[in-house]
């Protein structure tokens, strides 16, 4: 990555001269004209007629960070770009790595659907991708299209570049002091926060992923109702990316080049820019997987007699104009990186966090820590905290746990166990000192469920008007044919079996104050999934009434209640006359 970034130039007088000369050469070779619209006036947004409210940091998506100034070959390819007669230079430069090319074309199709009046050409994305990152370093992306290693611009610290203080806590660029341009399309974090896209459907908006970055760039270029088939709008769009006439000239040249024909090359086989550049500041230490950093040697002067190159002319007082490079310090083992090297904290693949009350969550929260260079950071402590009132805890009954990252930089929290209260809560992962990085995950506890509920007996439920039903209603709830304990049940007196219309007459329950109610909530099945309803009272006219019971999860049952008028009940039989006891003697009857 260090060698890759060293090929980028700061904009300056040399850049201007090179760009102007190359554009003139292109015109001489009858390449497609890279015509600027009338009124394009350098990097001044007002002179260019560009609106400045579309983004912060002077309205530039990249923060006006450095870019590659290489221009296309003087002989441009002809459509379709597959002719065997193309010169070697042209054939190589016209090649775009397969995944990178696929991402540009996908972005064009997506924008054509959502914003057809923009008329975004994928070749414009290719031109910007070439200038910003050399097509992601010649197509150095993984199977999902994510740049490997990450592509980071220099710190925008005001020393030769714009001054942009950190806006993302290092989450995207690994720098908690200043912002850096990130990814194949070199978005600064503040712009990505507004324009980031998830184009590959992985649930993340990742500026290092070419699919996400290409779509974000396309939509950014189309902002403010631009029609990119109109030259003036195209110039405004490119200047909104980096406010420099030289930048616009360079992008326009590559756009014309790619419009004349391109072809696909394997990932990793793209051609990197080769124009000599001013070395950019680099973070100390090697990037794992990319080999040691190498500081470029000063350009030698013509050789002295004897064959040894002479040093550059000395400054007055004996000082050299170019510092003598120090050889890279070889790595010494795999020590735990110091705390100040902490760069970013990112999701390591955690899926949706949902569970039924009382159950364990299938997903576990997992994060990945990286150092300031983007490499995995091992042995870093990560604090996971549950916040909310659902009663959810980590295994072991704790709301807060600390887990250290492994060799791959990941830390996974213990299993979550849902509480009994349905609702939402959050899990927060925090790591780093001084200016900690934080990730927050939303989670949900759903009520216990039952997909069926039925009476435990089939007795006829009958009561006399004004009396209580002598038999209680008892039901049992099940989920997938197993008892469903702790399931909420709602009981409602209804007029129809579907429960569309509530009934305000007939049988009723009583509340704590003894007043009639015809809907009961808060009922819960016991450990065996059973529920015995409170007493039901009969009221009103005789007839058949309906009681509907429903559960979370879709279970329902309708119970018939019969009310009879008092006259319909059988009268009591009169008591038979009392016979005299055998021992009793009848009294004599007086005459």
Coordinates of C-alpha atoms in Angstrom, one line a residue:
X1 CA 0.0 0.0 0.0
X2 CA 2.9 2.4 0.8
X3 CA 4.4 1.9 -2.7
X4 CA 0.9 2.2 -4.1
X5 CA 0.2 5.5 -2.4
X6 CA 3.6 6.9 -3.2
X7 CA 2.6 7.0 -6.8
X8 CA -0.1 9.7 -6.1
X9 CA 0.8 13.3 -6.6
X10 CA 0.1 16.5 -4.8
X11 CA -1.4 18.9 -7.1
X12 CA 1.0 21.7 -8.1
X13 CA 2.6 23.4 -11.0
X14 CA 4.3 20.2 -12.2
X15 CA 0.9 18.5 -12.3
X16 CA -0.6 21.3 -14.3
X17 CA 2.1 21.3 -16.9
X18 CA 2.0 17.5 -17.3
X19 CA -1.8 17.5 -17.6
X20 CA -1.8 20.3 -20.1
X21 CA 0.9 18.7 -22.3
X22 CA -0.8 15.3 -22.3
X23 CA -4.2 16.7 -23.2
X24 CA -2.6 18.6 -26.1
X25 CA -0.9 15.3 -27.2
X26 CA -4.2 13.5 -27.1
X27 CA -5.8 16.1 -29.3
X28 CA -2.9 15.8 -31.7
X29 CA -3.5 12.0 -31.9
X30 CA -7.1 12.6 -32.8
X31 CA -8.3 11.1 -29.5
X32 CA -11.8 12.0 -28.4
X33 CA -11.9 15.6 -27.2
X34 CA -12.0 16.1 -23.5
X35 CA -13.9 19.4 -24.0
X36 CA -14.6 21.5 -20.9
X37 CA -17.9 23.3 -20.8
X38 CA -17.8 27.1 -21.1
X39 CA -17.4 28.7 -17.7
X40 CA -15.4 25.9 -16.2
X41 CA -12.8 27.8 -14.2
X42 CA -10.4 25.7 -12.2
X43 CA -11.2 24.6 -8.7
X44 CA -13.3 27.6 -7.9
X45 CA -16.8 26.2 -7.3
X46 CA -18.4 29.6 -7.8
X47 CA -16.5 30.3 -11.0
X48 CA -17.5 26.9 -12.3
X49 CA -21.2 27.6 -11.5
X50 CA -21.3 24.7 -9.0
X51 CA -23.5 24.6 -6.0
X52 CA -21.5 24.3 -2.8
X53 CA -24.2 23.0 -0.5
X54 CA -24.1 19.4 -1.7
X55 CA -21.3 18.4 0.7
X56 CA -19.0 19.7 3.3
X57 CA -15.3 20.4 3.1
X58 CA -15.6 22.7 0.2
X59 CA -18.1 20.4 -1.4
X60 CA -15.5 17.8 -2.5
X61 CA -16.2 14.1 -2.0
X62 CA -12.5 13.4 -1.6
X63 CA -11.7 16.4 0.5
X64 CA -9.5 17.6 -2.4
X65 CA -7.1 14.8 -1.5
X66 CA -4.2 13.9 -3.9
X67 CA -4.9 11.8 -7.0
X68 CA -3.0 10.0 -9.8
X69 CA -2.1 12.4 -12.6
X70 CA -1.1 9.7 -15.2
X71 CA -2.9 10.3 -18.5
X72 CA -4.0 7.7 -21.1
X73 CA -1.6 6.6 -23.9
X74 CA -1.4 8.9 -26.9
X75 CA -2.9 6.1 -29.1
X76 CA -6.4 5.3 -27.8
X77 CA -8.2 2.0 -28.3
X78 CA -11.0 1.7 -30.8
X79 CA -14.3 0.0 -29.9
X80 CA -14.9 -2.7 -28.9
X81 CA -11.4 -2.7 -27.5
X82 CA -10.5 -6.3 -28.3
X83 CA -8.5 -5.7 -31.5
X84 CA -5.2 -7.6 -31.6
X85 CA -3.7 -4.7 -33.5
X86 CA -3.9 -2.4 -30.5
X87 CA -0.4 -1.2 -29.3
X88 CA 0.7 -2.9 -26.1
X89 CA 0.5 0.2 -24.0
X90 CA -3.0 0.9 -25.2
X91 CA -4.2 -2.6 -24.7
X92 CA -2.9 -2.7 -21.1
X93 CA -4.2 0.7 -20.1
X94 CA -7.6 -0.1 -21.5
X95 CA -7.9 -3.2 -19.4
X96 CA -10.1 -2.9 -16.3
X97 CA -10.1 -5.6 -13.6
X98 CA -13.1 -7.9 -13.8
X99 CA -14.7 -7.1 -10.4
X100 CA -14.0 -3.4 -10.7
X101 CA -15.6 -3.3 -14.2
X102 CA -18.6 -5.3 -13.0
X103 CA -19.2 -2.8 -10.1
X104 CA -19.1 0.2 -12.4
X105 CA -21.6 -1.4 -14.8
X106 CA -23.9 -2.4 -11.9
X107 CA -23.8 1.1 -10.6
X108 CA -24.8 2.5 -14.0
X109 CA -27.8 0.1 -14.2
X110 CA -28.9 0.9 -10.7
X111 CA -28.8 4.7 -11.2
X112 CA -30.5 4.3 -14.5
X113 CA -33.4 2.8 -12.6
X114 CA -33.6 5.2 -9.7
X115 CA -32.4 8.4 -11.5
X116 CA -32.8 7.9 -15.3
X117 CA -32.5 11.6 -16.1
X118 CA -28.9 11.7 -14.8
X119 CA -27.7 9.5 -17.7
X120 CA -24.6 8.3 -15.8
X121 CA -22.1 6.5 -18.0
X122 CA -20.1 3.7 -16.3
X123 CA -17.0 5.0 -18.1
X124 CA -17.1 8.2 -15.9
X125 CA -16.9 6.0 -12.8
X126 CA -14.1 4.1 -14.4
X127 CA -12.3 7.4 -15.1
X128 CA -12.6 8.6 -11.6
X129 CA -11.7 5.2 -10.2
X130 CA -8.5 5.2 -12.3
X131 CA -7.5 8.7 -11.1
X132 CA -8.4 8.1 -7.5
X133 CA -7.0 4.6 -6.9
X134 CA -5.7 3.1 -10.1
X135 CA -8.8 0.9 -10.3
X136 CA -8.4 -0.3 -6.7
X137 CA -4.7 -0.9 -7.1
X138 CA -5.1 -2.8 -10.3
X139 CA -8.0 -4.9 -9.0
X140 CA -6.7 -5.9 -5.6
X141 CA -10.1 -6.9 -4.2
X142 CA -11.4 -10.1 -2.6
X143 CA -14.3 -12.2 -3.9
X144 CA -16.9 -9.7 -2.4
X145 CA -15.2 -6.7 -4.1
X146 CA -13.6 -5.4 -0.9
X147 CA -10.1 -3.8 -1.4
X148 CA -7.4 -5.9 0.3
X149 CA -5.5 -4.3 1.9
X150 CA -7.6 -1.2 2.6
X151 CA -6.9 1.9 0.4
X152 CA -6.2 5.0 2.5
X153 CA -5.1 8.4 1.4
X154 CA -2.6 10.5 3.5
X155 CA -3.8 12.3 6.6
X156 CA -5.5 15.5 5.6
X157 CA -3.5 17.4 8.2
X158 CA -2.9 20.7 6.4
X159 CA 0.7 19.8 5.6
X160 CA 0.6 19.9 1.9
X161 CA -3.0 18.8 1.9
X162 CA -6.3 20.2 3.1
X163 CA -6.9 20.3 6.9
X164 CA -9.8 18.1 7.8
X165 CA -10.0 17.1 11.4
X166 CA -11.4 13.6 12.3
X167 CA -15.2 13.2 11.8
X168 CA -15.6 9.4 12.3
X169 CA -13.5 8.5 15.3
X170 CA -11.3 6.5 12.9
X171 CA -14.1 4.1 12.1
X172 CA -13.5 4.2 8.4
X173 CA -10.0 5.5 8.0
X174 CA -8.3 4.3 11.2
X175 CA -7.3 7.9 12.0
X176 CA -8.8 9.5 15.1
X177 CA -7.0 12.8 14.6
X178 CA -7.5 13.7 10.9
X179 CA -9.7 12.4 8.1
X180 CA -8.2 10.4 5.2
X181 CA -9.8 9.5 1.9
X182 CA -10.9 5.9 2.0
X183 CA -11.4 3.1 -0.6
X184 CA -11.4 2.7 -4.3
X185 CA -13.3 5.9 -4.9
X186 CA -11.5 7.8 -2.1
X187 CA -14.4 9.2 -0.1
X188 CA -13.6 11.1 3.0
X189 CA -15.6 9.8 6.0
X190 CA -17.9 12.8 6.4
X191 CA -19.0 12.5 2.8
X192 CA -19.4 8.7 3.1
X193 CA -21.7 9.2 6.1
X194 CA -24.2 11.0 3.9
X195 CA -23.7 9.2 0.6
X196 CA -22.6 5.6 1.6
X197 CA -24.5 2.8 -0.1
X198 CA -24.9 -1.0 0.3
X199 CA -24.8 -2.2 -3.3
X200 CA -23.8 -5.8 -2.7
X201 CA -26.6 -6.6 -0.2
X202 CA -24.4 -7.6 2.8
X203 CA -26.0 -5.2 5.2
X204 CA -23.0 -2.9 5.4
X205 CA -22.1 0.4 3.7
X206 CA -18.4 -0.1 3.2
X207 CA -16.3 2.5 1.4
X208 CA -13.6 -0.1 0.8
X209 CA -16.0 -2.3 -1.2
X210 CA -16.0 -1.4 -4.9
X211 CA -19.7 -2.2 -5.4
X212 CA -20.7 0.1 -2.5
X213 CA -18.3 2.8 -3.4
X214 CA -19.1 2.8 -7.1
X215 CA -22.9 3.2 -6.5
X216 CA -22.2 6.0 -3.9
X217 CA -20.0 7.8 -6.4
X218 CA -22.7 7.5 -9.1
X219 CA -25.4 8.9 -6.9
X220 CA -23.0 11.7 -5.7
X221 CA -22.2 12.7 -9.2
X222 CA -25.9 12.8 -10.1
X223 CA -26.8 15.1 -7.2
X224 CA -28.6 18.4 -7.7
X225 CA -30.6 17.1 -10.8
X226 CA -27.5 16.9 -13.0
X227 CA -27.7 15.4 -16.5
X228 CA -24.3 14.0 -17.2
X229 CA -24.9 13.9 -20.9
X230 CA -24.7 17.7 -20.7
X231 CA -21.1 18.9 -20.7
X232 CA -21.6 21.7 -18.1
X233 CA -23.3 19.3 -15.7
X234 CA -20.5 16.7 -16.2
X235 CA -17.9 19.3 -15.4
X236 CA -19.8 20.3 -12.2
X237 CA -20.1 16.7 -11.2
X238 CA -16.4 16.0 -11.6
X239 CA -15.4 19.2 -9.8
X240 CA -17.7 18.3 -7.0
X241 CA -15.5 15.3 -6.5
X242 CA -12.2 17.2 -6.4
X243 CA -12.1 21.0 -7.1
X244 CA -9.2 21.3 -9.5
X245 CA -9.1 22.0 -13.2
X246 CA -6.1 19.6 -13.5
X247 CA -8.3 16.9 -11.9
X248 CA -11.1 17.7 -14.3
X249 CA -8.8 17.5 -17.3
X250 CA -7.3 14.2 -16.1
X251 CA -10.7 12.6 -15.5
X252 CA -12.0 13.9 -18.8
X253 CA -9.1 12.3 -20.6
X254 CA -9.7 8.9 -19.1
X255 CA -13.4 9.2 -19.8
X256 CA -12.7 9.8 -23.5
X257 CA -10.2 7.0 -23.5
X258 CA -12.6 4.4 -21.9
X259 CA -15.5 5.5 -24.2
X260 CA -13.4 4.4 -27.2
X261 CA -13.1 0.9 -25.9
X262 CA -12.1 -1.2 -22.9
X263 CA -11.7 -4.8 -22.1
X264 CA -11.8 -7.0 -18.9
X265 CA -8.6 -8.3 -17.3
X266 CA -8.3 -10.6 -14.2
X267 CA -8.5 -9.0 -10.8
X268 CA -5.1 -8.0 -9.6
X269 CA -3.8 -7.7 -13.2
X270 CA -4.7 -4.1 -13.8
X271 CA -2.1 -1.5 -14.8
X272 CA -1.0 0.8 -12.0
X273 CA -0.1 4.4 -12.6
X274 CA 3.7 4.9 -13.0
X275 CA 4.2 8.6 -13.1
X276 CA 6.9 9.6 -10.6
X277 CA 5.4 11.3 -7.6
X278 CA 6.3 13.2 -4.5
X279 CA 6.4 10.7 -1.6
X280 CA 3.4 11.0 0.7
X281 CA 3.6 10.7 4.5
X282 CA 3.1 7.2 5.6
X283 CA 2.4 5.7 9.0
X284 CA 5.3 3.9 10.6
X285 CA 5.8 0.2 10.4
X286 CA 5.0 -2.4 7.7
X287 CA 1.5 -3.3 6.7
X288 CA 1.0 -7.0 7.3
X289 CA 0.6 -8.9 4.1
X290 CA 2.0 -6.2 1.9
X291 CA 5.8 -6.5 2.7
X292 CA 7.9 -4.0 4.4
X293 CA 7.5 -0.3 3.7
X294 CA 10.3 1.1 1.4
X295 CA 11.2 4.8 1.4
X296 CA 12.1 5.9 -2.1
X297 CA 15.7 6.8 -2.7
X298 CA 16.6 10.3 -3.8
X299 CA 16.9 10.6 -7.5
X300 CA 20.6 10.3 -8.4
X301 CA 22.5 12.9 -10.2
X302 CA 24.6 12.1 -13.3
X303 CA 27.4 9.7 -12.3
X304 CA 30.8 10.9 -11.3
X305 CA 33.9 9.3 -12.8
X306 CA 34.2 5.9 -11.2
X307 CA 30.6 4.9 -11.8
X308 CA 29.1 5.9 -8.5
X309 CA 26.2 8.3 -8.5
X310 CA 26.9 11.7 -6.9
X311 CA 24.5 13.0 -4.3
X312 CA 22.1 15.8 -5.1
X313 CA 23.5 19.3 -5.0
X314 CA 23.9 20.5 -1.5
X315 CA 22.0 23.4 0.0
X316 CA 24.1 26.3 1.3
X317 CA 25.7 25.2 4.5
X318 CA 26.1 21.6 3.4
X319 CA 22.6 20.3 3.8
X320 CA 21.3 17.9 1.2
X321 CA 18.1 18.8 -0.7
X322 CA 16.8 15.2 -0.2
X323 CA 17.1 13.4 3.1
X324 CA 19.0 10.1 3.2
X325 CA 16.4 7.4 3.4
X326 CA 16.5 5.1 6.4
X327 CA 16.2 1.4 5.7
X328 CA 12.9 -0.1 7.0
X329 CA 13.1 -1.6 10.5
X330 CA 12.5 -5.3 10.2
X331 CA 9.6 -6.6 12.3
X332 CA 10.6 -8.2 15.6
X333 CA 8.1 -10.9 16.4
X334 CA 4.4 -10.4 17.0
X335 CA 4.1 -8.1 20.1
X336 CA 0.7 -6.8 21.1
X337 CA 0.4 -3.4 19.4
X338 CA 0.4 -0.4 21.9
X339 CA -3.0 1.2 22.7
X340 CA -2.2 4.3 20.6
X341 CA -2.1 2.2 17.4
X342 CA -5.8 1.4 17.7
X343 CA -7.5 2.3 14.5
X344 CA -11.1 1.2 14.1
X345 CA -13.8 -1.2 15.3
X346 CA -16.1 -2.8 12.8
X347 CA -18.9 -5.4 12.6
X348 CA -17.4 -8.9 12.1
X349 CA -20.6 -10.4 10.6
X350 CA -23.2 -10.1 13.4
X351 CA -26.6 -10.9 12.0
X352 CA -30.1 -9.7 13.2
X353 CA -30.5 -10.1 17.0
X354 CA -33.9 -11.5 17.7
X355 CA -35.2 -14.0 20.2
X356 CA -38.3 -15.1 22.0
X357 CA -38.7 -14.3 25.6
X358 CA -36.8 -16.8 27.8
X359 CA -34.9 -18.2 24.8
X360 CA -31.2 -17.9 23.8
X361 CA -30.3 -15.7 20.8
X362 CA -29.0 -17.6 17.8
X363 CA -26.6 -14.8 16.9
X364 CA -23.7 -13.6 19.0
X365 CA -22.3 -10.1 18.8
X366 CA -18.9 -10.1 17.0
X367 CA -16.6 -7.2 16.3
X368 CA -13.1 -6.8 14.6
X369 CA -10.5 -4.4 15.8
X370 CA -7.9 -2.9 13.5
X371 CA -4.8 -0.8 14.1
X372 CA -4.1 2.5 12.4
X373 CA -2.7 0.7 9.4
X374 CA -5.9 -1.4 8.9
X375 CA -4.3 -4.7 10.1
X376 CA -6.1 -6.9 12.6
X377 CA -5.4 -5.8 16.2
X378 CA -4.9 -8.7 18.6
X379 CA -5.3 -8.8 22.4
X380 CA -7.3 -5.6 22.5
X381 CA -10.0 -5.5 25.2
X382 CA -13.5 -5.0 24.0
X383 CA -16.3 -4.2 26.5
X384 CA -19.8 -5.5 25.6
X385 CA -22.8 -3.9 27.4
X386 CA -26.5 -4.7 27.4
X387 CA -28.8 -1.7 27.8
X388 CA -32.6 -2.0 28.1
X389 CA -35.3 -3.3 30.4
X390 CA -36.2 -6.6 28.7
X391 CA -34.2 -8.5 31.3
X392 CA -31.8 -9.8 28.6
X393 CA -28.3 -10.8 30.0
X394 CA -25.2 -12.4 28.8
X395 CA -24.7 -16.1 29.7
X396 CA -23.7 -16.1 33.4
X397 CA -26.3 -13.4 34.3
X398 CA -24.1 -10.4 33.4
X399 CA -25.0 -7.1 31.7
X400 CA -21.3 -6.2 30.9
X401 CA -18.5 -8.5 29.8
X402 CA -14.9 -7.8 28.6
X403 CA -13.5 -10.0 25.8
X404 CA -10.0 -9.7 24.2
X405 CA -9.6 -9.9 20.5
X406 CA -7.9 -12.9 18.9
X407 CA -5.1 -13.1 16.4
X408 CA -7.5 -12.1 13.6
X409 CA -8.7 -9.1 15.6
X410 CA -12.1 -10.4 16.4
X411 CA -13.9 -10.5 19.7
X412 CA -17.2 -12.4 20.2
X413 CA -19.5 -11.7 23.1
X414 CA -21.0 -14.6 25.2
X415 CA -24.4 -15.9 24.3
X416 CA -27.3 -13.6 25.0
X417 CA -30.3 -14.9 26.9
X418 CA -33.6 -13.1 26.4
X419 CA -35.5 -11.8 29.4
X420 CA -39.3 -12.2 29.9
X421 CA -40.3 -8.8 28.8
X422 CA -40.9 -8.2 25.1
X423 CA -39.3 -5.1 23.5
X424 CA -36.1 -3.7 22.2
X425 CA -32.7 -3.2 23.7
X426 CA -29.1 -2.5 22.6
X427 CA -25.7 -4.2 22.8
X428 CA -22.8 -1.8 22.7
X429 CA -19.2 -2.8 21.9
X430 CA -16.5 -0.3 23.0
X431 CA -12.7 -0.5 22.5
X432 CA -9.7 1.8 22.6
X433 CA -8.6 4.4 25.1
X434 CA -8.5 8.1 24.9
X435 CA -11.0 8.3 22.1
X436 CA -12.8 4.9 22.3
X437 CA -14.5 3.4 19.2
X438 CA -18.1 2.3 19.7
X439 CA -20.5 0.0 17.8
X440 CA -24.1 -0.3 18.8
X441 CA -26.4 -3.2 17.8
X442 CA -30.2 -3.1 18.1
X443 CA -31.8 -6.3 19.4
X444 CA -35.4 -7.4 20.0
X445 CA -37.1 -9.7 22.4
X446 CA -40.5 -11.0 21.2
X447 CA -43.2 -12.4 23.4
X448 CA -43.4 -16.2 23.9
X449 CA -45.5 -17.7 21.2
X450 CA -48.1 -20.4 20.8
X451 CA -49.4 -21.6 17.4
X452 CA -52.4 -23.4 18.9
X453 CA -54.7 -23.2 21.8
X454 CA -57.7 -25.5 22.8
X455 CA -60.0 -26.3 25.7
X456 CA -58.9 -29.1 28.0
X457 CA -62.4 -30.6 28.1
X458 CA -65.7 -30.5 26.2
X459 CA -68.2 -29.8 28.9
X460 CA -71.2 -27.6 27.9
X461 CA -70.8 -24.2 29.5
X462 CA -74.3 -23.1 30.8
X463 CA -75.4 -20.4 33.2
X464 CA -78.7 -18.8 34.3
X465 CA -79.1 -15.2 33.6
X466 CA -77.7 -13.2 36.6
X467 CA -75.6 -16.2 37.8
X468 CA -72.1 -17.4 37.3
X469 CA -71.1 -20.2 35.0
X470 CA -70.6 -23.2 37.2
X471 CA -67.8 -24.7 35.1
X472 CA -64.6 -22.8 34.5
X473 CA -63.0 -22.4 31.1
X474 CA -59.6 -24.1 31.0
X475 CA -57.3 -24.1 27.9
X476 CA -53.9 -25.3 26.9
X477 CA -51.5 -23.5 24.5
X478 CA -48.9 -25.3 22.4
X479 CA -46.1 -24.4 20.1
X480 CA -45.1 -27.0 17.5
X481 CA -47.2 -29.5 19.4
X482 CA -45.2 -28.9 22.7
X483 CA -46.5 -27.1 25.7
X484 CA -46.1 -23.3 25.5
X485 CA -45.4 -21.9 29.0
X486 CA -45.5 -18.2 29.7
X487 CA -47.6 -17.3 26.6
X488 CA -49.8 -14.2 26.8
X489 CA -53.5 -14.9 26.1
X490 CA -56.2 -12.4 25.4
X491 CA -59.9 -13.3 26.1
X492 CA -62.6 -11.3 24.4
X493 CA -66.4 -11.6 24.2
X494 CA -67.2 -11.4 20.5
X495 CA -70.2 -11.4 18.1
X496 CA -68.5 -13.5 15.4
X497 CA -66.1 -16.4 15.3
X498 CA -63.4 -14.4 13.6
X499 CA -63.5 -11.9 16.4
X500 CA -64.0 -8.9 14.1
X501 CA -66.8 -7.4 16.3
X502 CA -66.6 -7.2 20.0
X503 CA -69.7 -7.9 22.1
X504 CA -70.9 -5.4 24.7
X505 CA -73.7 -7.5 26.0
X506 CA -74.1 -10.9 27.5
X507 CA -71.5 -12.8 29.6
X508 CA -68.7 -10.8 31.2
X509 CA -65.7 -10.9 33.6
X510 CA -65.3 -8.7 36.6
X511 CA -62.3 -6.4 37.2
X512 CA -60.8 -5.8 40.6
X513 CA -63.5 -3.2 41.4
X514 CA -66.3 -5.7 40.5
X515 CA -67.2 -3.9 37.3
X516 CA -68.1 -5.8 34.2
X517 CA -65.4 -6.2 31.5
X518 CA -65.6 -8.2 28.3
X519 CA -61.9 -8.2 27.4
X520 CA -59.1 -9.6 29.5
X521 CA -55.4 -9.1 28.8
X522 CA -52.3 -10.0 30.7
X523 CA -53.3 -13.7 31.1
X524 CA -50.4 -16.1 30.9
X525 CA -50.2 -19.8 30.6
X526 CA -48.5 -21.8 33.4
X527 CA -45.5 -24.1 33.2
X528 CA -47.6 -26.8 31.5
X529 CA -49.0 -24.3 28.9
X530 CA -52.4 -24.3 30.7
X531 CA -54.7 -21.4 31.7
X532 CA -57.8 -21.3 33.8
X533 CA -59.9 -18.2 33.1
X534 CA -61.5 -16.2 36.0
X535 CA -65.2 -16.6 36.7
X536 CA -67.6 -15.7 33.9
X537 CA -70.9 -14.1 34.8
X538 CA -74.2 -14.3 32.8
X539 CA -76.1 -11.2 32.0
X540 CA -78.8 -10.0 29.5
X541 CA -81.0 -12.1 27.4
X542 CA -80.9 -15.8 27.1
X543 CA -79.0 -17.1 24.1
X544 CA -75.7 -18.4 22.8
X545 CA -72.6 -16.2 23.1
X546 CA -69.0 -16.5 21.9
X547 CA -65.7 -16.1 23.8
X548 CA -62.6 -15.9 21.7
X549 CA -59.1 -16.6 23.1
X550 CA -56.0 -15.7 21.1
X551 CA -52.2 -16.1 21.7
X552 CA -49.0 -14.5 20.5
X553 CA -48.0 -16.6 17.5
X554 CA -51.4 -17.0 16.0
X555 CA -53.2 -19.6 18.1
X556 CA -56.9 -19.0 18.7
X557 CA -60.0 -20.9 19.9
X558 CA -63.7 -19.9 20.1
X559 CA -65.8 -21.1 23.1
X560 CA -69.6 -21.2 23.2
X561 CA -71.4 -19.9 26.3
X562 CA -75.1 -20.6 26.8
X563 CA -77.3 -18.4 28.9
X564 CA -80.8 -19.6 30.0
X565 CA -83.6 -17.6 31.5
X566 CA -84.6 -18.6 35.0
X567 CA -88.0 -20.0 33.9
X568 CA -86.2 -22.5 31.6
X569 CA -84.7 -24.2 34.6
X570 CA -86.6 -27.3 36.1
X571 CA -88.7 -26.3 39.2
X572 CA -87.8 -27.9 42.5
X573 CA -90.2 -30.9 43.6
X574 CA -92.4 -30.1 46.7
X575 CA -91.5 -31.9 49.8
X576 CA -93.8 -34.9 50.6
X577 CA -96.0 -34.8 53.8
X578 CA -94.3 -35.8 56.9
X579 CA -95.6 -39.3 58.1
X580 CA -96.1 -39.8 61.8
X581 CA -93.4 -41.8 63.6
X582 CA -94.4 -45.4 64.6
X583 CA -93.9 -44.7 68.3
X584 CA -96.3 -41.8 68.3
X585 CA -99.8 -42.4 69.6
X586 CA -102.6 -40.5 67.9
X587 CA -104.4 -38.2 70.3
X588 CA -108.1 -38.9 71.0
X589 CA -110.5 -36.8 69.2
X590 CA -113.0 -35.1 71.4
X591 CA -116.6 -35.5 70.6

